[in-house]
Tab-separated table of C-alpha atoms in Angstrom:
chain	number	residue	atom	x	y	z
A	761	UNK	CA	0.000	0.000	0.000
A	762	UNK	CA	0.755	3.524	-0.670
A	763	UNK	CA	0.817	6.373	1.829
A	764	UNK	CA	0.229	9.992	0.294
A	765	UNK	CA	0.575	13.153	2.262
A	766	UNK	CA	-0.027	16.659	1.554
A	767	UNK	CA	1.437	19.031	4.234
A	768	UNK	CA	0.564	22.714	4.933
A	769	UNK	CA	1.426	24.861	7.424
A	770	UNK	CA	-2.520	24.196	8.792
A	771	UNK	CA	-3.427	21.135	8.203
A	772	UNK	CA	-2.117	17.579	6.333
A	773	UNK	CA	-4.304	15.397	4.282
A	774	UNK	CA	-3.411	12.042	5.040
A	775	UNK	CA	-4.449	9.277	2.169
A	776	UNK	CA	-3.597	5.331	2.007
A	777	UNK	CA	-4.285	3.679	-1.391
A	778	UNK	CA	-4.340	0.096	-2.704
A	779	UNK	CA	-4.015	-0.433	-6.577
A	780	UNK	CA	-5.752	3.151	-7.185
A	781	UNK	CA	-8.458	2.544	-4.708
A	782	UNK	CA	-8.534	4.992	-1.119
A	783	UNK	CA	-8.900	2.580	1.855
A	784	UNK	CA	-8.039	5.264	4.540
A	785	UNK	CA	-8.330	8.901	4.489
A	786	UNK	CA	-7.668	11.403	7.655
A	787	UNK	CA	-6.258	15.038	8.052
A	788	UNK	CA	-4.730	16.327	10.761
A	789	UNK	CA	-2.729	19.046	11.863
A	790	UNK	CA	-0.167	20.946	9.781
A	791	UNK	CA	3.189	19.964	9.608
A	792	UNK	CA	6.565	22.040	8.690
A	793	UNK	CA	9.876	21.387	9.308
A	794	UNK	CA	10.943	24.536	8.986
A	795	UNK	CA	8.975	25.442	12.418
A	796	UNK	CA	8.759	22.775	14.290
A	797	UNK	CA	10.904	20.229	15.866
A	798	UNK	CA	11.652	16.631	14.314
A	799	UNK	CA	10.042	15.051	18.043
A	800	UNK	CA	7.415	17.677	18.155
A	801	UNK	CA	6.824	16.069	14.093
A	802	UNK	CA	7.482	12.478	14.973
A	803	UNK	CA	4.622	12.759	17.339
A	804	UNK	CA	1.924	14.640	15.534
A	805	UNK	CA	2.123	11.721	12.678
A	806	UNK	CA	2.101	9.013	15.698
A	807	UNK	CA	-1.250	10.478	17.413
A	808	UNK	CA	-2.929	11.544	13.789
A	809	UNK	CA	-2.042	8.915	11.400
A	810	UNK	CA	-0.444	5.963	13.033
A	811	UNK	CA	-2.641	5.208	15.892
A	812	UNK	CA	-5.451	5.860	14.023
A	813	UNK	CA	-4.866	3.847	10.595
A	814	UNK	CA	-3.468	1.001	12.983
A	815	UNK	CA	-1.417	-0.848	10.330
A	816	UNK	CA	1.985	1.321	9.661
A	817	UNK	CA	3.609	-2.738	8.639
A	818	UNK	CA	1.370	-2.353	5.440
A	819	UNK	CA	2.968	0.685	3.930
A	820	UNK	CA	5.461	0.023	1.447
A	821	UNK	CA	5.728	3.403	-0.621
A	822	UNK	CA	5.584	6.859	0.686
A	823	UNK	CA	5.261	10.167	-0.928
A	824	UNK	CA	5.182	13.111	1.612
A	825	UNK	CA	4.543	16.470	-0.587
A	826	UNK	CA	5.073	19.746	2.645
A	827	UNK	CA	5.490	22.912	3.140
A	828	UNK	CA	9.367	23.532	4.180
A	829	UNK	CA	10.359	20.562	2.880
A	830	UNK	CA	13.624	21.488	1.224
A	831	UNK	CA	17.245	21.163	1.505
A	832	UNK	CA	18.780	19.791	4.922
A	833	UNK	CA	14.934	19.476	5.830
A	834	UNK	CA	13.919	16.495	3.066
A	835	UNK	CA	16.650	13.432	4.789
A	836	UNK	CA	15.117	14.153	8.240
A	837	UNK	CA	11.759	13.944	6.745
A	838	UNK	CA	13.082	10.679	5.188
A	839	UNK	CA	14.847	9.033	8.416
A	840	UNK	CA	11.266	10.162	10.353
A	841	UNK	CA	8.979	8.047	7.850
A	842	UNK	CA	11.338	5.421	7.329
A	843	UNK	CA	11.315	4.838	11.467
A	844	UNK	CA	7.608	5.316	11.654
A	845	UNK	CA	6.821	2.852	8.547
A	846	UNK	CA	9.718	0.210	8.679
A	847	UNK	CA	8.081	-1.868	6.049
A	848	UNK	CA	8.639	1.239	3.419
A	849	UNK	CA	11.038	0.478	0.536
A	850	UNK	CA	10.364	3.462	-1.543
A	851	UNK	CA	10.217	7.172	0.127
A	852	UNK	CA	9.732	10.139	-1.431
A	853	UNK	CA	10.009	13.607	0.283
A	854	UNK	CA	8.905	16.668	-2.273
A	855	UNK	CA	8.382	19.983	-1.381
A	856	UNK	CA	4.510	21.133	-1.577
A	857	UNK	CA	4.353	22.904	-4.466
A	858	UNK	CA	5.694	19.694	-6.265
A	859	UNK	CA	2.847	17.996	-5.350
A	860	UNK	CA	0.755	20.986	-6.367
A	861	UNK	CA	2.009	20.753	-9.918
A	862	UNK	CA	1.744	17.104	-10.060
A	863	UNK	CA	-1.582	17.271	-9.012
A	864	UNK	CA	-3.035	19.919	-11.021
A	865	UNK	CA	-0.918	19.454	-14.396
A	866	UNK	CA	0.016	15.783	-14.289
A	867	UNK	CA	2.418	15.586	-17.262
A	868	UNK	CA	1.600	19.105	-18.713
A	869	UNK	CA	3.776	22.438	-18.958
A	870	UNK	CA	2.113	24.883	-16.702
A	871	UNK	CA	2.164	27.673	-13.727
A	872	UNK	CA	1.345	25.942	-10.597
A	873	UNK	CA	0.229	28.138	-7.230
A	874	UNK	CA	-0.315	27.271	-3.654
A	875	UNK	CA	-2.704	29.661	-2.203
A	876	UNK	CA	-3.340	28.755	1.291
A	877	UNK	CA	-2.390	29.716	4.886
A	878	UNK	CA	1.372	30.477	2.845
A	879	UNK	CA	1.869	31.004	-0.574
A	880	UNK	CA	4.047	29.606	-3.609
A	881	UNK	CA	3.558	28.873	-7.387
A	882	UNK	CA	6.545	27.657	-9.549
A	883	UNK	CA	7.066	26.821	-13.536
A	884	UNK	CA	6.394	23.161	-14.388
A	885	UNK	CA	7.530	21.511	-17.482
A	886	UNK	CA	5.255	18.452	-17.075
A	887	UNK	CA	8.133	16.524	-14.885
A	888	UNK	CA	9.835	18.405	-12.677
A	889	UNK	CA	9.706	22.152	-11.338
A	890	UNK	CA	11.982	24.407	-13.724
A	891	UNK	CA	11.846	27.691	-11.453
A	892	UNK	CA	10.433	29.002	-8.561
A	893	UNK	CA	10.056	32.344	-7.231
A	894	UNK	CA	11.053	31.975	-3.527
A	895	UNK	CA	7.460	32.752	-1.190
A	896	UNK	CA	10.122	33.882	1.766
A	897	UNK	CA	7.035	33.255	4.015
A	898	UNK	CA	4.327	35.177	5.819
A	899	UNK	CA	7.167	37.998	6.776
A	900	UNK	CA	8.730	39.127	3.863
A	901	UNK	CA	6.429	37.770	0.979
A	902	UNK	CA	3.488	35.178	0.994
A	903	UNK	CA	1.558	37.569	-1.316
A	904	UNK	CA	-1.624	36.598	-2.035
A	905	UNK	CA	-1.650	33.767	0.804
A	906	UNK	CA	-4.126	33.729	3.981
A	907	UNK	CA	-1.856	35.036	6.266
A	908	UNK	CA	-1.225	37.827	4.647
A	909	UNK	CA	-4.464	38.691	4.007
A	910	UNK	CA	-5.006	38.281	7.598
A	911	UNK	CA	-2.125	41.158	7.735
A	912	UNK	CA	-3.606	43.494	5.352
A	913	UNK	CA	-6.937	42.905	7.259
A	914	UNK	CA	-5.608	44.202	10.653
A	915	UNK	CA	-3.567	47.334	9.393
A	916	UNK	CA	-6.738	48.026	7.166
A	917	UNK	CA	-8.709	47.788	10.675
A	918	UNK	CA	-6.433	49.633	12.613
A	919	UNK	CA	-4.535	51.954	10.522
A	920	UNK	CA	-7.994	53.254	8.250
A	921	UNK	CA	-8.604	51.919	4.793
A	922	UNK	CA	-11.455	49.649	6.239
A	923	UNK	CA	-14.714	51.082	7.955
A	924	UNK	CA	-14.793	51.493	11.439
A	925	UNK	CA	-17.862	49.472	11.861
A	926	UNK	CA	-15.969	46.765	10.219
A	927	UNK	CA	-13.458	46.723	12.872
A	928	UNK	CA	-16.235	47.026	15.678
A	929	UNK	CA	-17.829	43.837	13.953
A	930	UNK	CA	-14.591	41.681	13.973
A	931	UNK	CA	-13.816	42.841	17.751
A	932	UNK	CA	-17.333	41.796	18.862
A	933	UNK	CA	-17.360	38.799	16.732
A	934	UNK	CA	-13.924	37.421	17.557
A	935	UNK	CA	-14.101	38.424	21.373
A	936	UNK	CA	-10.526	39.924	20.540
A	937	UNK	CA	-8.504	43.133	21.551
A	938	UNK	CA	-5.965	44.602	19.896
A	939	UNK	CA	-3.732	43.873	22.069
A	940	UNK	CA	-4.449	40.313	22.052
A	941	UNK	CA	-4.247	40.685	18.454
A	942	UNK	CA	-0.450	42.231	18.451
A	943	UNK	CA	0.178	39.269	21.537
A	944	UNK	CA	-0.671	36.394	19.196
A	945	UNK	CA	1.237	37.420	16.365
A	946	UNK	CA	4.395	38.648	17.966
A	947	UNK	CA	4.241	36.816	21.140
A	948	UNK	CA	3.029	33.024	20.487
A	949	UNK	CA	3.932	30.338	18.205
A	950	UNK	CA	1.795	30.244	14.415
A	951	UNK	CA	1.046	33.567	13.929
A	952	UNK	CA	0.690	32.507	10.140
A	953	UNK	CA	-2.256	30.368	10.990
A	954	UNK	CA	-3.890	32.873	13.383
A	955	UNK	CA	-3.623	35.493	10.855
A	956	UNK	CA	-4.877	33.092	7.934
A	957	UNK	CA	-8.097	32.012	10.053
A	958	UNK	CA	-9.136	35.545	9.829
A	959	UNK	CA	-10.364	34.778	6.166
A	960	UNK	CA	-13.100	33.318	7.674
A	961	UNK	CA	-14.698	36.803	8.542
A	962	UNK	CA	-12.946	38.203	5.944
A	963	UNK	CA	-15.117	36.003	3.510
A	964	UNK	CA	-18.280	36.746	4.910
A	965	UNK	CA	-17.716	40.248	4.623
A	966	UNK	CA	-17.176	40.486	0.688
A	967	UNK	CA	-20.311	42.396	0.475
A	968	UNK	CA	-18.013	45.261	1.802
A	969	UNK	CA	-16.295	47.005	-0.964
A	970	UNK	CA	-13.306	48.222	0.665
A	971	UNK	CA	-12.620	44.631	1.915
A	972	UNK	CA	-13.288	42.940	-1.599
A	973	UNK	CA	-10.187	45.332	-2.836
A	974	UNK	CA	-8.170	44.114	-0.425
A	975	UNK	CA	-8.876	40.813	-1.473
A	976	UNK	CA	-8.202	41.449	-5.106
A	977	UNK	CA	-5.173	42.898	-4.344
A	978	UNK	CA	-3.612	40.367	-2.386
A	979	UNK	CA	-4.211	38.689	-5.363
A	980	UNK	CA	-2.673	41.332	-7.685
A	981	UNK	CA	0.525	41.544	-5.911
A	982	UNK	CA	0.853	37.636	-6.226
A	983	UNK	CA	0.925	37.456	-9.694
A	984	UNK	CA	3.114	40.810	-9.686
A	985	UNK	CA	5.699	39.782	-7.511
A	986	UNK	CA	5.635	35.980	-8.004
A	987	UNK	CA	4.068	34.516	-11.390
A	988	UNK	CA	5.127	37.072	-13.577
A	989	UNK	CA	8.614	36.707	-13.095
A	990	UNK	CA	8.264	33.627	-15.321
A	991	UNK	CA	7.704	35.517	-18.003
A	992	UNK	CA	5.403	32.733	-19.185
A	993	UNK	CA	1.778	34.551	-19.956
A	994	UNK	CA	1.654	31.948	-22.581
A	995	UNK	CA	1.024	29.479	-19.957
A	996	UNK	CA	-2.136	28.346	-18.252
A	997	UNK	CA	-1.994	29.159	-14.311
A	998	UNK	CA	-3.861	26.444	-11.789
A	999	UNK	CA	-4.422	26.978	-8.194
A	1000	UNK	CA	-4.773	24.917	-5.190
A	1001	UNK	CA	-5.759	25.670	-1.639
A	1002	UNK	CA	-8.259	27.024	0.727
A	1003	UNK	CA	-7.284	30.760	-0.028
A	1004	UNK	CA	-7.464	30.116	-3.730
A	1005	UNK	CA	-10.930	27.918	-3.849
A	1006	UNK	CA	-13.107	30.288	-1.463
A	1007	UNK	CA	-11.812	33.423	-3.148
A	1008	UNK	CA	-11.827	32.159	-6.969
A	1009	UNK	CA	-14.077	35.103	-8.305
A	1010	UNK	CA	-11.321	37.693	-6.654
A	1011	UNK	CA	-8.374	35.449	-8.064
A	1012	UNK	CA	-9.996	35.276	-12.020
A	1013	UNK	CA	-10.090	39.401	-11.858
A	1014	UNK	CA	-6.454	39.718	-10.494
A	1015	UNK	CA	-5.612	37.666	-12.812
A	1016	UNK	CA	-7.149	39.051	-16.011
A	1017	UNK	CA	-6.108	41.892	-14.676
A	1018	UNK	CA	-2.105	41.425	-14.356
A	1019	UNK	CA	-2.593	39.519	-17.972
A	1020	UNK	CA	-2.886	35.727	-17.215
A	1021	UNK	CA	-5.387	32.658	-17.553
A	1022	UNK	CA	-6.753	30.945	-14.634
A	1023	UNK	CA	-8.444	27.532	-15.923
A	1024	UNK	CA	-8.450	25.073	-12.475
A	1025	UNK	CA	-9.030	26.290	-8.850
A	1026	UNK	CA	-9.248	23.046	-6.888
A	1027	UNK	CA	-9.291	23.098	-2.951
A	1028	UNK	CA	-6.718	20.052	-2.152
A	1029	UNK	CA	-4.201	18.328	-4.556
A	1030	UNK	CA	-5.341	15.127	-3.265
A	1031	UNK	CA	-7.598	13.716	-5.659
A	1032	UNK	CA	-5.175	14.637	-8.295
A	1033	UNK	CA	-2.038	13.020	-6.348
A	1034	UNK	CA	-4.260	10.143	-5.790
A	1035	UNK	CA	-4.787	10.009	-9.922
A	1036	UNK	CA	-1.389	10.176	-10.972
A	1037	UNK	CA	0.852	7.600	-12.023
A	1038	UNK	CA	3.982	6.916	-11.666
């Protein structure tokens, strides 16, 4: 049997298949190497995945697709799975957008985007990623990702730019300060995600102009500062991810806008990674 895995930084879809058929499916918490311990790791996949699927002996081929998977991080990835699933003779650890391309272009030339709690996109050539325009995370780039929306949402609350009511509506809603706000994102651990889970009002407010051009925006500066840089707007661009599915009417008109073709928004690479062969 086959274990897939598609990591964010909030959540992991967790998929065993036999001959092309699911016969256990869970998600779980996020995982990233790049913030969080190997121990801290080794026991999210024990409580979420092990215990629960019950029969790590079966697995004999792994492919783990995350976020901060790269470099020094991919062989402790490896030596973690390889402990957990000591039947495994086959393990594969690919960074996230990887699996994004796979999943959305299978063997086609395309520009493939993660637009979730983070952000990324890269050139595809139907095999293997050919460039990619570094995300540099929630800090110093992310654009067009949750988190940073979440960002933009909080200066537009607290600096003007958004309606005062607005901000009286998220405070109430939320039960939140602002200085539990500024505590949460400079204080404790995940800021990304606490920031990104702010889409959730952010989405239900779309009626608002003010916060619909914020929205579009984000969106703008992604393909500005990120997919352009290609120089590809020959190419078809597909999306995946929870920022990029709920807000697909605000991604088509940045897009058009900046000069580019969106023609798949799809929520999870799952069902694709699930599809393809190999």
């Amino acid at each position: 049997m086959k274990l897939i895995a598609d990591s964010g930084s909030t959540k992991t879809d967790w998929c065993v298949v036999d001959g092309g058929e699911v016969v256990f499916r869970t998600v779980g918490q996020g995982i990233n190497p790049l913030q969080q311990g190997i121990d801290a790791i080794e026991n999210v996949i024990k409580a979420e995945l092990v215990t629960l699927f019950g029969d790590a002996r079966s697995i004999a081929e792994i492919e783990f697709y995350g976020a901060g998977c790269r470099d020094g991080m991919v062989p402790r990835m490896e030596r973690l799975l390889r402990k957990l699933f000591v039947n495994a003779v086959k393990v594969e650890v690919c960074s996230d957008v990887l699996g994004a391309a796979r999943a959305l272009f299978g063997g086609r030339e395309g520009i493939a985007c993660i637009l979730g709690t983070g952000a990324n996109s890269c050139l595809y050539d139907g095999e293997r990623i050919t460039a990619n325009v570094p995300p540099l995370g929630y800090v110093l780039g992310d654009e067009g990702s949750g988190a940073v929306l979440g960002r933009l949402f909080v200066n537009g609350l607290f600096k003007g730019g958004l309606p005062e009511s607005l901000r009286d509506e998220f405070l109430e809603d939320t039960g939140l300060t602002l200085a539990e706000i500024i505590r949460k994102v400079y204080r404790e651990p995940l800021a990304n995600r606490f920031l990104a889970g702010m889409s959730v009002f952010i989405h239900n407010h779309l009626e608002n102009n003010e916060l619909r051009a914020l929205v579009v925006e984000n969106f703008r500066n992604f393909f500005r500062r990120n997919v352009a840089l290609y120089g590809r707007v020959d190419l078809p661009v597909r999306a995946v991810g929870s920022i990029a599915f709920y807000y697909e009417r605000e991604l088509h008109e940045a897009a058009e806008t900046e000069g580019f073709r969106v023609d798949k928004v799809i929520k999870s690479p799952m069902e694709g990674l699930v599809m393809v062969k190999r």
